[in-house]
PDB file of C-alpha atoms in Angstrom:
ATOM      1  CA  ASP H 165      -1.718 -20.987  30.617  1.00  0.00           C
ATOM      2  CA  ILE H 166       0.446 -19.320  28.521  1.00  0.00           C
ATOM      3  CA  GLN H 167      -1.869 -18.431  24.792  1.00  0.00           C
ATOM      4  CA  MET H 168       0.445 -18.931  21.298  1.00  0.00           C
ATOM      5  CA  THR H 169      -1.199 -17.448  18.573  1.00  0.00           C
ATOM      6  CA  GLN H 170       0.738 -17.947  14.988  1.00  0.00           C
ATOM      7  CA  SER H 171      -0.173 -16.381  11.891  1.00  0.00           C
ATOM      8  CA  PRO H 172      -0.960 -16.706   9.172  1.00  0.00           C
ATOM      9  CA  SER H 173      -2.327 -20.398   9.960  1.00  0.00           C
ATOM     10  CA  SER H 174      -0.851 -21.115   5.975  1.00  0.00           C
ATOM     11  CA  LEU H 175       1.658 -19.701   3.687  1.00  0.00           C
ATOM     12  CA  SER H 176       2.080 -19.946  -0.162  1.00  0.00           C
ATOM     13  CA  ALA H 177       5.502 -19.221  -1.154  1.00  0.00           C
ATOM     14  CA  SER H 178       7.871 -19.508  -4.275  1.00  0.00           C
ATOM     15  CA  VAL H 179      12.302 -20.377  -3.801  1.00  0.00           C
ATOM     16  CA  GLY H 180      14.627 -17.592  -3.534  1.00  0.00           C
ATOM     17  CA  ASP H 181      11.296 -15.894  -1.102  1.00  0.00           C
ATOM     18  CA  ARG H 182      11.812 -13.719   1.993  1.00  0.00           C
ATOM     19  CA  VAL H 183       9.091 -15.493   4.350  1.00  0.00           C
ATOM     20  CA  THR H 184       7.802 -14.347   8.380  1.00  0.00           C
ATOM     21  CA  ILE H 185       6.109 -16.477  10.599  1.00  0.00           C
ATOM     22  CA  ALA H 186       4.270 -14.142  13.636  1.00  0.00           C
ATOM     23  CA  CYS H 187       3.530 -15.788  17.326  1.00  0.00           C
ATOM     24  CA  ARG H 188       2.109 -14.050  19.955  1.00  0.00           C
ATOM     25  CA  ALA H 189       2.178 -15.111  23.900  1.00  0.00           C
ATOM     26  CA  SER H 190      -1.410 -14.102  25.600  1.00  0.00           C
ATOM     27  CA  GLN H 191       1.391 -13.042  28.367  1.00  0.00           C
ATOM     28  CA  SER H 192       5.389 -11.868  28.214  1.00  0.00           C
ATOM     29  CA  ILE H 193       7.205 -14.917  28.266  1.00  0.00           C
ATOM     30  CA  SER H 194      10.806 -12.574  28.237  1.00  0.00           C
ATOM     31  CA  SER H 195      12.381 -14.387  25.147  1.00  0.00           C
ATOM     32  CA  TYR H 196      11.947 -18.169  26.051  1.00  0.00           C
ATOM     33  CA  LEU H 197      10.461 -18.135  22.784  1.00  0.00           C
ATOM     34  CA  ASN H 198      11.301 -21.439  20.464  1.00  0.00           C
ATOM     35  CA  TRP H 199      10.949 -22.674  17.071  1.00  0.00           C
ATOM     36  CA  TYR H 200      10.401 -26.257  15.719  1.00  0.00           C
ATOM     37  CA  GLN H 201      10.390 -26.644  12.022  1.00  0.00           C
ATOM     38  CA  GLN H 202       7.973 -30.312  11.347  1.00  0.00           C
ATOM     39  CA  LYS H 203       7.869 -32.164   7.912  1.00  0.00           C
ATOM     40  CA  PRO H 204       5.383 -34.929   6.966  1.00  0.00           C
ATOM     41  CA  GLY H 205       5.633 -38.125   9.396  1.00  0.00           C
ATOM     42  CA  LYS H 206       8.584 -36.808  10.838  1.00  0.00           C
ATOM     43  CA  ALA H 207       9.867 -35.728  14.586  1.00  0.00           C
ATOM     44  CA  PRO H 208       9.552 -31.797  15.140  1.00  0.00           C
ATOM     45  CA  LYS H 209      12.926 -30.647  14.948  1.00  0.00           C
ATOM     46  CA  LEU H 210      14.374 -27.567  17.008  1.00  0.00           C
ATOM     47  CA  LEU H 211      15.199 -24.791  15.015  1.00  0.00           C
ATOM     48  CA  LEU H 212      15.526 -21.798  17.023  1.00  0.00           C
ATOM     49  CA  TYR H 213      16.584 -20.546  20.830  1.00  0.00           C
ATOM     50  CA  ALA H 214      15.439 -17.840  23.401  1.00  0.00           C
ATOM     51  CA  ALA H 215      14.034 -16.407  20.510  1.00  0.00           C
ATOM     52  CA  SER H 216      17.190 -15.521  18.789  1.00  0.00           C
ATOM     53  CA  SER H 217      19.744 -18.420  19.522  1.00  0.00           C
ATOM     54  CA  LEU H 218      20.522 -20.849  16.478  1.00  0.00           C
ATOM     55  CA  PRO H 219      21.458 -24.263  17.788  1.00  0.00           C
ATOM     56  CA  SER H 220      24.408 -25.240  15.939  1.00  0.00           C
ATOM     57  CA  GLY H 221      23.578 -26.864  11.839  1.00  0.00           C
ATOM     58  CA  VAL H 222      20.707 -24.587  11.740  1.00  0.00           C
ATOM     59  CA  PRO H 223      21.458 -22.912   8.537  1.00  0.00           C
ATOM     60  CA  SER H 224      21.613 -18.854   9.328  1.00  0.00           C
ATOM     61  CA  ARG H 225      19.041 -18.619   6.608  1.00  0.00           C
ATOM     62  CA  PHE H 226      16.625 -19.233   9.329  1.00  0.00           C
ATOM     63  CA  SER H 227      16.746 -15.894  12.057  1.00  0.00           C
ATOM     64  CA  GLY H 228      14.465 -14.881  15.022  1.00  0.00           C
ATOM     65  CA  SER H 229      13.463 -11.862  16.830  1.00  0.00           C
ATOM     66  CA  GLY H 230      10.814 -10.547  19.282  1.00  0.00           C
ATOM     67  CA  SER H 231      10.474 -10.474  23.243  1.00  0.00           C
ATOM     68  CA  GLY H 232       7.863  -9.600  25.815  1.00  0.00           C
ATOM     69  CA  THR H 233       4.098 -11.266  23.612  1.00  0.00           C
ATOM     70  CA  ASP H 234       5.183 -10.446  19.848  1.00  0.00           C
ATOM     71  CA  PHE H 235       8.006 -12.293  18.369  1.00  0.00           C
ATOM     72  CA  THR H 236       8.971 -13.601  14.145  1.00  0.00           C
ATOM     73  CA  LEU H 237      10.419 -15.772  12.451  1.00  0.00           C
ATOM     74  CA  THR H 238      12.599 -15.302   9.582  1.00  0.00           C
ATOM     75  CA  ILE H 239      13.695 -17.230   6.643  1.00  0.00           C
ATOM     76  CA  SER H 240      15.838 -14.986   3.865  1.00  0.00           C
ATOM     77  CA  SER H 241      15.240 -16.688   0.935  1.00  0.00           C
ATOM     78  CA  LEU H 242      13.356 -19.809   0.447  1.00  0.00           C
ATOM     79  CA  GLN H 243      15.046 -23.492   0.024  1.00  0.00           C
ATOM     80  CA  PRO H 244      13.247 -26.733  -1.514  1.00  0.00           C
ATOM     81  CA  GLU H 245      14.096 -27.975   2.355  1.00  0.00           C
ATOM     82  CA  ASP H 246      12.276 -25.764   4.111  1.00  0.00           C
ATOM     83  CA  PHE H 247       8.460 -26.311   3.466  1.00  0.00           C
ATOM     84  CA  ALA H 248       7.012 -27.370   6.299  1.00  0.00           C
ATOM     85  CA  THR H 249       4.579 -26.281   9.126  1.00  0.00           C
ATOM     86  CA  TYR H 250       6.398 -24.479  11.932  1.00  0.00           C
ATOM     87  CA  TYR H 251       5.765 -24.174  15.509  1.00  0.00           C
ATOM     88  CA  CYS H 252       6.183 -22.067  18.371  1.00  0.00           C
ATOM     89  CA  GLN H 253       6.649 -22.944  21.702  1.00  0.00           C
ATOM     90  CA  GLN H 254       7.216 -20.777  24.995  1.00  0.00           C
ATOM     91  CA  SER H 255       9.354 -22.159  27.221  1.00  0.00           C
ATOM     92  CA  HIS H 256       8.498 -19.557  30.434  1.00  0.00           C
ATOM     93  CA  SER H 257       6.758 -21.214  32.070  1.00  0.00           C
ATOM     94  CA  THR H 258       4.918 -24.988  33.127  1.00  0.00           C
ATOM     95  CA  PRO H 259       3.056 -26.161  30.910  1.00  0.00           C
ATOM     96  CA  ARG H 260       5.589 -25.244  27.689  1.00  0.00           C
ATOM     97  CA  THR H 261       2.279 -24.893  25.295  1.00  0.00           C
ATOM     98  CA  PHE H 262       2.705 -24.387  21.141  1.00  0.00           C
ATOM     99  CA  GLY H 263       1.547 -22.099  18.747  1.00  0.00           C
ATOM    100  CA  GLN H 264      -1.308 -23.742  15.934  1.00  0.00           C
ATOM    101  CA  GLY H 265       1.380 -24.090  13.925  1.00  0.00           C
ATOM    102  CA  THR H 266       2.312 -22.936  10.286  1.00  0.00           C
ATOM    103  CA  LYS H 267       2.100 -24.670   7.424  1.00  0.00           C
ATOM    104  CA  LEU H 268       4.845 -23.662   4.209  1.00  0.00           C
ATOM    105  CA  GLU H 269       3.388 -24.374   1.019  1.00  0.00           C
ATOM    106  CA  ILE H 270       5.327 -24.065  -2.403  1.00  0.00           C
ATOM    107  CA  LYS H 271       3.046 -21.433  -4.398  1.00  0.00           C
TER     108      LYS H 271
ATOM    109  CA  GLU B  19      25.139 -39.674  18.574  1.00  0.00           C
ATOM    110  CA  VAL B  20      21.866 -38.568  20.557  1.00  0.00           C
ATOM    111  CA  GLN B  21      19.133 -41.343  19.961  1.00  0.00           C
ATOM    112  CA  LEU B  22      16.067 -41.417  21.600  1.00  0.00           C
ATOM    113  CA  VAL B  23      13.205 -44.232  20.502  1.00  0.00           C
ATOM    114  CA  GLU B  24       9.882 -44.496  21.605  1.00  0.00           C
ATOM    115  CA  ALA B  25       7.712 -47.892  22.397  1.00  0.00           C
ATOM    116  CA  GLY B  26       4.393 -49.235  23.445  1.00  0.00           C
ATOM    117  CA  GLY B  27       2.097 -47.551  21.479  1.00  0.00           C
ATOM    118  CA  GLY B  28      -0.701 -49.413  19.673  1.00  0.00           C
ATOM    119  CA  LEU B  29      -4.508 -49.785  19.727  1.00  0.00           C
ATOM    120  CA  VAL B  30      -6.088 -49.638  23.710  1.00  0.00           C
ATOM    121  CA  GLN B  31      -9.665 -49.844  23.864  1.00  0.00           C
ATOM    122  CA  PRO B  32     -11.584 -46.400  26.012  1.00  0.00           C
ATOM    123  CA  GLY B  33     -10.853 -47.041  29.399  1.00  0.00           C
ATOM    124  CA  GLY B  34      -7.817 -48.576  29.165  1.00  0.00           C
ATOM    125  CA  SER B  35      -4.417 -48.612  30.003  1.00  0.00           C
ATOM    126  CA  LEU B  36      -1.159 -47.940  28.270  1.00  0.00           C
ATOM    127  CA  ARG B  37       2.754 -47.580  29.023  1.00  0.00           C
ATOM    128  CA  LEU B  38       4.500 -46.389  26.391  1.00  0.00           C
ATOM    129  CA  SER B  39       8.775 -46.264  26.655  1.00  0.00           C
ATOM    130  CA  CYS B  40      11.460 -43.966  25.361  1.00  0.00           C
ATOM    131  CA  ALA B  41      15.072 -45.739  25.301  1.00  0.00           C
ATOM    132  CA  ALA B  42      17.812 -43.332  25.356  1.00  0.00           C
ATOM    133  CA  SER B  43      21.246 -43.606  24.135  1.00  0.00           C
ATOM    134  CA  GLY B  44      24.502 -41.045  22.796  1.00  0.00           C
ATOM    135  CA  PHE B  45      24.446 -38.907  25.939  1.00  0.00           C
ATOM    136  CA  THR B  46      24.797 -39.177  29.534  1.00  0.00           C
ATOM    137  CA  PHE B  47      20.616 -40.381  30.460  1.00  0.00           C
ATOM    138  CA  SER B  48      20.672 -39.078  33.875  1.00  0.00           C
ATOM    139  CA  SER B  49      21.520 -34.803  33.482  1.00  0.00           C
ATOM    140  CA  TYR B  50      19.082 -34.211  31.623  1.00  0.00           C
ATOM    141  CA  TRP B  51      15.043 -33.282  32.400  1.00  0.00           C
ATOM    142  CA  MET B  52      12.716 -35.241  29.856  1.00  0.00           C
ATOM    143  CA  SER B  53       9.399 -34.302  28.263  1.00  0.00           C
ATOM    144  CA  TRP B  54       6.731 -36.208  26.622  1.00  0.00           C
ATOM    145  CA  VAL B  55       4.628 -34.428  23.928  1.00  0.00           C
ATOM    146  CA  ARG B  56       1.860 -35.730  21.725  1.00  0.00           C
ATOM    147  CA  GLN B  57       0.342 -34.804  18.212  1.00  0.00           C
ATOM    148  CA  ALA B  58      -3.088 -36.507  17.280  1.00  0.00           C
ATOM    149  CA  PRO B  59      -3.570 -37.166  13.445  1.00  0.00           C
ATOM    150  CA  GLY B  60      -3.872 -33.741  11.491  1.00  0.00           C
ATOM    151  CA  LYS B  61      -3.020 -31.388  14.254  1.00  0.00           C
ATOM    152  CA  GLY B  62      -0.825 -29.943  16.318  1.00  0.00           C
ATOM    153  CA  LEU B  63       2.107 -30.323  19.618  1.00  0.00           C
ATOM    154  CA  GLU B  64       0.603 -31.365  22.542  1.00  0.00           C
ATOM    155  CA  TRP B  65       2.969 -31.257  25.848  1.00  0.00           C
ATOM    156  CA  LEU B  66       2.402 -33.471  28.390  1.00  0.00           C
ATOM    157  CA  ALA B  67       4.925 -33.358  30.708  1.00  0.00           C
ATOM    158  CA  ASN B  68       8.268 -33.545  32.337  1.00  0.00           C
ATOM    159  CA  VAL B  69      10.635 -34.851  34.479  1.00  0.00           C
ATOM    160  CA  ASN B  70      13.732 -33.713  36.304  1.00  0.00           C
ATOM    161  CA  ARG B  71      16.810 -35.545  36.428  1.00  0.00           C
ATOM    162  CA  ASP B  72      15.864 -37.759  39.684  1.00  0.00           C
ATOM    163  CA  GLY B  73      12.523 -38.329  38.950  1.00  0.00           C
ATOM    164  CA  SER B  74      11.894 -35.991  41.809  1.00  0.00           C
ATOM    165  CA  ALA B  75       9.894 -33.662  40.402  1.00  0.00           C
ATOM    166  CA  LYS B  76       7.603 -34.180  37.878  1.00  0.00           C
ATOM    167  CA  TYR B  77       4.816 -32.047  35.475  1.00  0.00           C
ATOM    168  CA  TYR B  78       1.789 -32.388  33.505  1.00  0.00           C
ATOM    169  CA  VAL B  79      -0.359 -30.081  31.059  1.00  0.00           C
ATOM    170  CA  ASP B  80      -4.304 -30.481  33.296  1.00  0.00           C
ATOM    171  CA  SER B  81      -5.974 -32.419  30.364  1.00  0.00           C
ATOM    172  CA  VAL B  82      -3.757 -35.205  31.394  1.00  0.00           C
ATOM    173  CA  LYS B  83      -3.313 -34.691  34.798  1.00  0.00           C
ATOM    174  CA  GLY B  84      -4.672 -37.027  37.143  1.00  0.00           C
ATOM    175  CA  ARG B  85      -4.280 -39.790  34.514  1.00  0.00           C
ATOM    176  CA  PHE B  86      -1.224 -40.082  33.332  1.00  0.00           C
ATOM    177  CA  THR B  87       2.230 -41.232  35.567  1.00  0.00           C
ATOM    178  CA  ILE B  88       5.993 -40.164  33.906  1.00  0.00           C
ATOM    179  CA  SER B  89       8.604 -41.900  35.138  1.00  0.00           C
ATOM    180  CA  ARG B  90      12.635 -42.756  34.552  1.00  0.00           C
ATOM    181  CA  ASP B  91      15.217 -45.339  35.086  1.00  0.00           C
ATOM    182  CA  ASN B  92      18.206 -43.538  34.333  1.00  0.00           C
ATOM    183  CA  ALA B  93      20.360 -47.659  35.682  1.00  0.00           C
ATOM    184  CA  LYS B  94      18.389 -48.684  32.817  1.00  0.00           C
ATOM    185  CA  ASN B  95      18.606 -44.771  30.261  1.00  0.00           C
ATOM    186  CA  SER B  96      14.615 -45.535  29.682  1.00  0.00           C
ATOM    187  CA  LEU B  97      11.277 -42.796  30.474  1.00  0.00           C
ATOM    188  CA  TYR B  98       8.013 -43.821  30.707  1.00  0.00           C
ATOM    189  CA  LEU B  99       4.222 -42.492  30.106  1.00  0.00           C
ATOM    190  CA  GLN B 100       2.115 -45.260  31.994  1.00  0.00           C
ATOM    191  CA  MET B 101      -1.724 -43.276  30.637  1.00  0.00           C
ATOM    192  CA  THR B 102      -5.104 -44.827  32.568  1.00  0.00           C
ATOM    193  CA  SER B 103      -8.540 -43.884  31.390  1.00  0.00           C
ATOM    194  CA  LEU B 104      -7.792 -43.312  27.789  1.00  0.00           C
ATOM    195  CA  ARG B 105     -10.073 -41.652  25.536  1.00  0.00           C
ATOM    196  CA  ALA B 106     -10.705 -41.142  21.684  1.00  0.00           C
ATOM    197  CA  GLU B 107      -8.763 -37.477  22.042  1.00  0.00           C
ATOM    198  CA  ASP B 108      -5.452 -39.429  23.551  1.00  0.00           C
ATOM    199  CA  THR B 109      -5.742 -40.988  19.913  1.00  0.00           C
ATOM    200  CA  ALA B 110      -1.924 -39.584  19.320  1.00  0.00           C
ATOM    201  CA  VAL B 111       1.213 -39.824  17.824  1.00  0.00           C
ATOM    202  CA  TYR B 112       3.648 -39.674  21.531  1.00  0.00           C
ATOM    203  CA  TYR B 113       7.351 -38.242  21.083  1.00  0.00           C
ATOM    204  CA  CYS B 114      10.033 -37.910  23.749  1.00  0.00           C
ATOM    205  CA  ALA B 115      11.981 -35.636  23.548  1.00  0.00           C
ATOM    206  CA  ARG B 116      15.860 -34.517  25.647  1.00  0.00           C
ATOM    207  CA  ASP B 117      15.017 -30.835  27.938  1.00  0.00           C
ATOM    208  CA  GLU B 118      18.839 -29.427  27.357  1.00  0.00           C
ATOM    209  CA  THR B 119      18.647 -25.158  29.641  1.00  0.00           C
ATOM    210  CA  LEU B 120      19.154 -23.173  27.237  1.00  0.00           C
ATOM    211  CA  TYR B 121      19.466 -19.913  27.871  1.00  0.00           C
ATOM    212  CA  GLY B 122      18.443 -20.344  31.864  1.00  0.00           C
ATOM    213  CA  SER B 123      14.601 -22.669  30.271  1.00  0.00           C
ATOM    214  CA  ARG B 124      14.327 -26.275  29.122  1.00  0.00           C
ATOM    215  CA  THR B 125      14.275 -26.681  25.172  1.00  0.00           C
ATOM    216  CA  ALA B 126      12.960 -29.901  24.391  1.00  0.00           C
ATOM    217  CA  ASP B 127      16.088 -29.943  21.716  1.00  0.00           C
ATOM    218  CA  TYR B 128      16.392 -33.942  20.407  1.00  0.00           C
ATOM    219  CA  TRP B 129      12.808 -35.738  20.208  1.00  0.00           C
ATOM    220  CA  GLY B 130      11.597 -39.657  19.118  1.00  0.00           C
ATOM    221  CA  GLN B 131      10.542 -40.772  15.893  1.00  0.00           C
ATOM    222  CA  GLY B 132       7.562 -40.789  17.995  1.00  0.00           C
ATOM    223  CA  THR B 133       4.878 -44.032  18.850  1.00  0.00           C
ATOM    224  CA  LEU B 134       1.348 -44.426  17.628  1.00  0.00           C
ATOM    225  CA  VAL B 135      -1.756 -44.803  20.159  1.00  0.00           C
ATOM    226  CA  THR B 136      -5.017 -45.144  19.444  1.00  0.00           C
ATOM    227  CA  VAL B 137      -7.930 -45.388  21.668  1.00  0.00           C
ATOM    228  CA  SER B 138     -11.321 -46.719  19.710  1.00  0.00           C
ATOM    229  CA  SER B 139     -13.394 -49.623  20.400  1.00  0.00           C
TER     230      SER B 139
END
C-alpha cells in the first residue's frame, strides 16, 4: 500500500497568513493527489484534485502543486472559515490511502 | 443537488454484524462508482472499499477484507456495507461517497453526513 505522510500535523496561523501544508507519498503517484478539508462534526469536502485542480466553488486562495512523491497545499490568505483539518489522499491505486491530517488552528 | 444519506449505524457487540445503507439522490446513481470511508473518533480518514457502476467489481482495504462487503442496488439508488465479525477498532463514523472520474482517476467528490457505528459490550 502507498503510505501518505503530511507535515506538519498541526499548525497555528492568523487570518491573512499564507500557509503551506506538505504531503509525501511513499512511491510515485504521478499527479493522482487529492486534498480534502474537514470541519468538526462535518463530512470531508473535496478541495483539490489531480494535485492542482480546483473543483467548482472552491475559492482561488487554495492552490496545490507537486507531482511524483512530493506535494503541497497552499492557502494564500487565511480566512476565518479555513480553520479546519486538511487531508491529502492518493488516487493512484487501491487502497486509496489518506495522510494523517493537518489541523490548522487560529493563533 | 447531490445528496447521500447514510443510515444503519448504532451500538453492536464485538463479533456482531451490522448493515449500513446510503441513499443517493440528485444524480444518476448507476453511472458512478461508490465508496465507503470511515473515521474513528478523533482520528483520520480510512478508505475502506469501492464498487463499480454495476456492482461486478469490488475493492477493499486489507483491514476489512473478508469481514465487510460492499454492494449496491441501482434500482433503489442505494449503496450498502455489510459488516461482520465487528471489533472494537471498527468503531467509527462511516461515510459513503460518490466517486467521480477526475483526471483519469476516481475521486470522492460528494460525501454523506456519516453514520456512527460503536462496537462495544
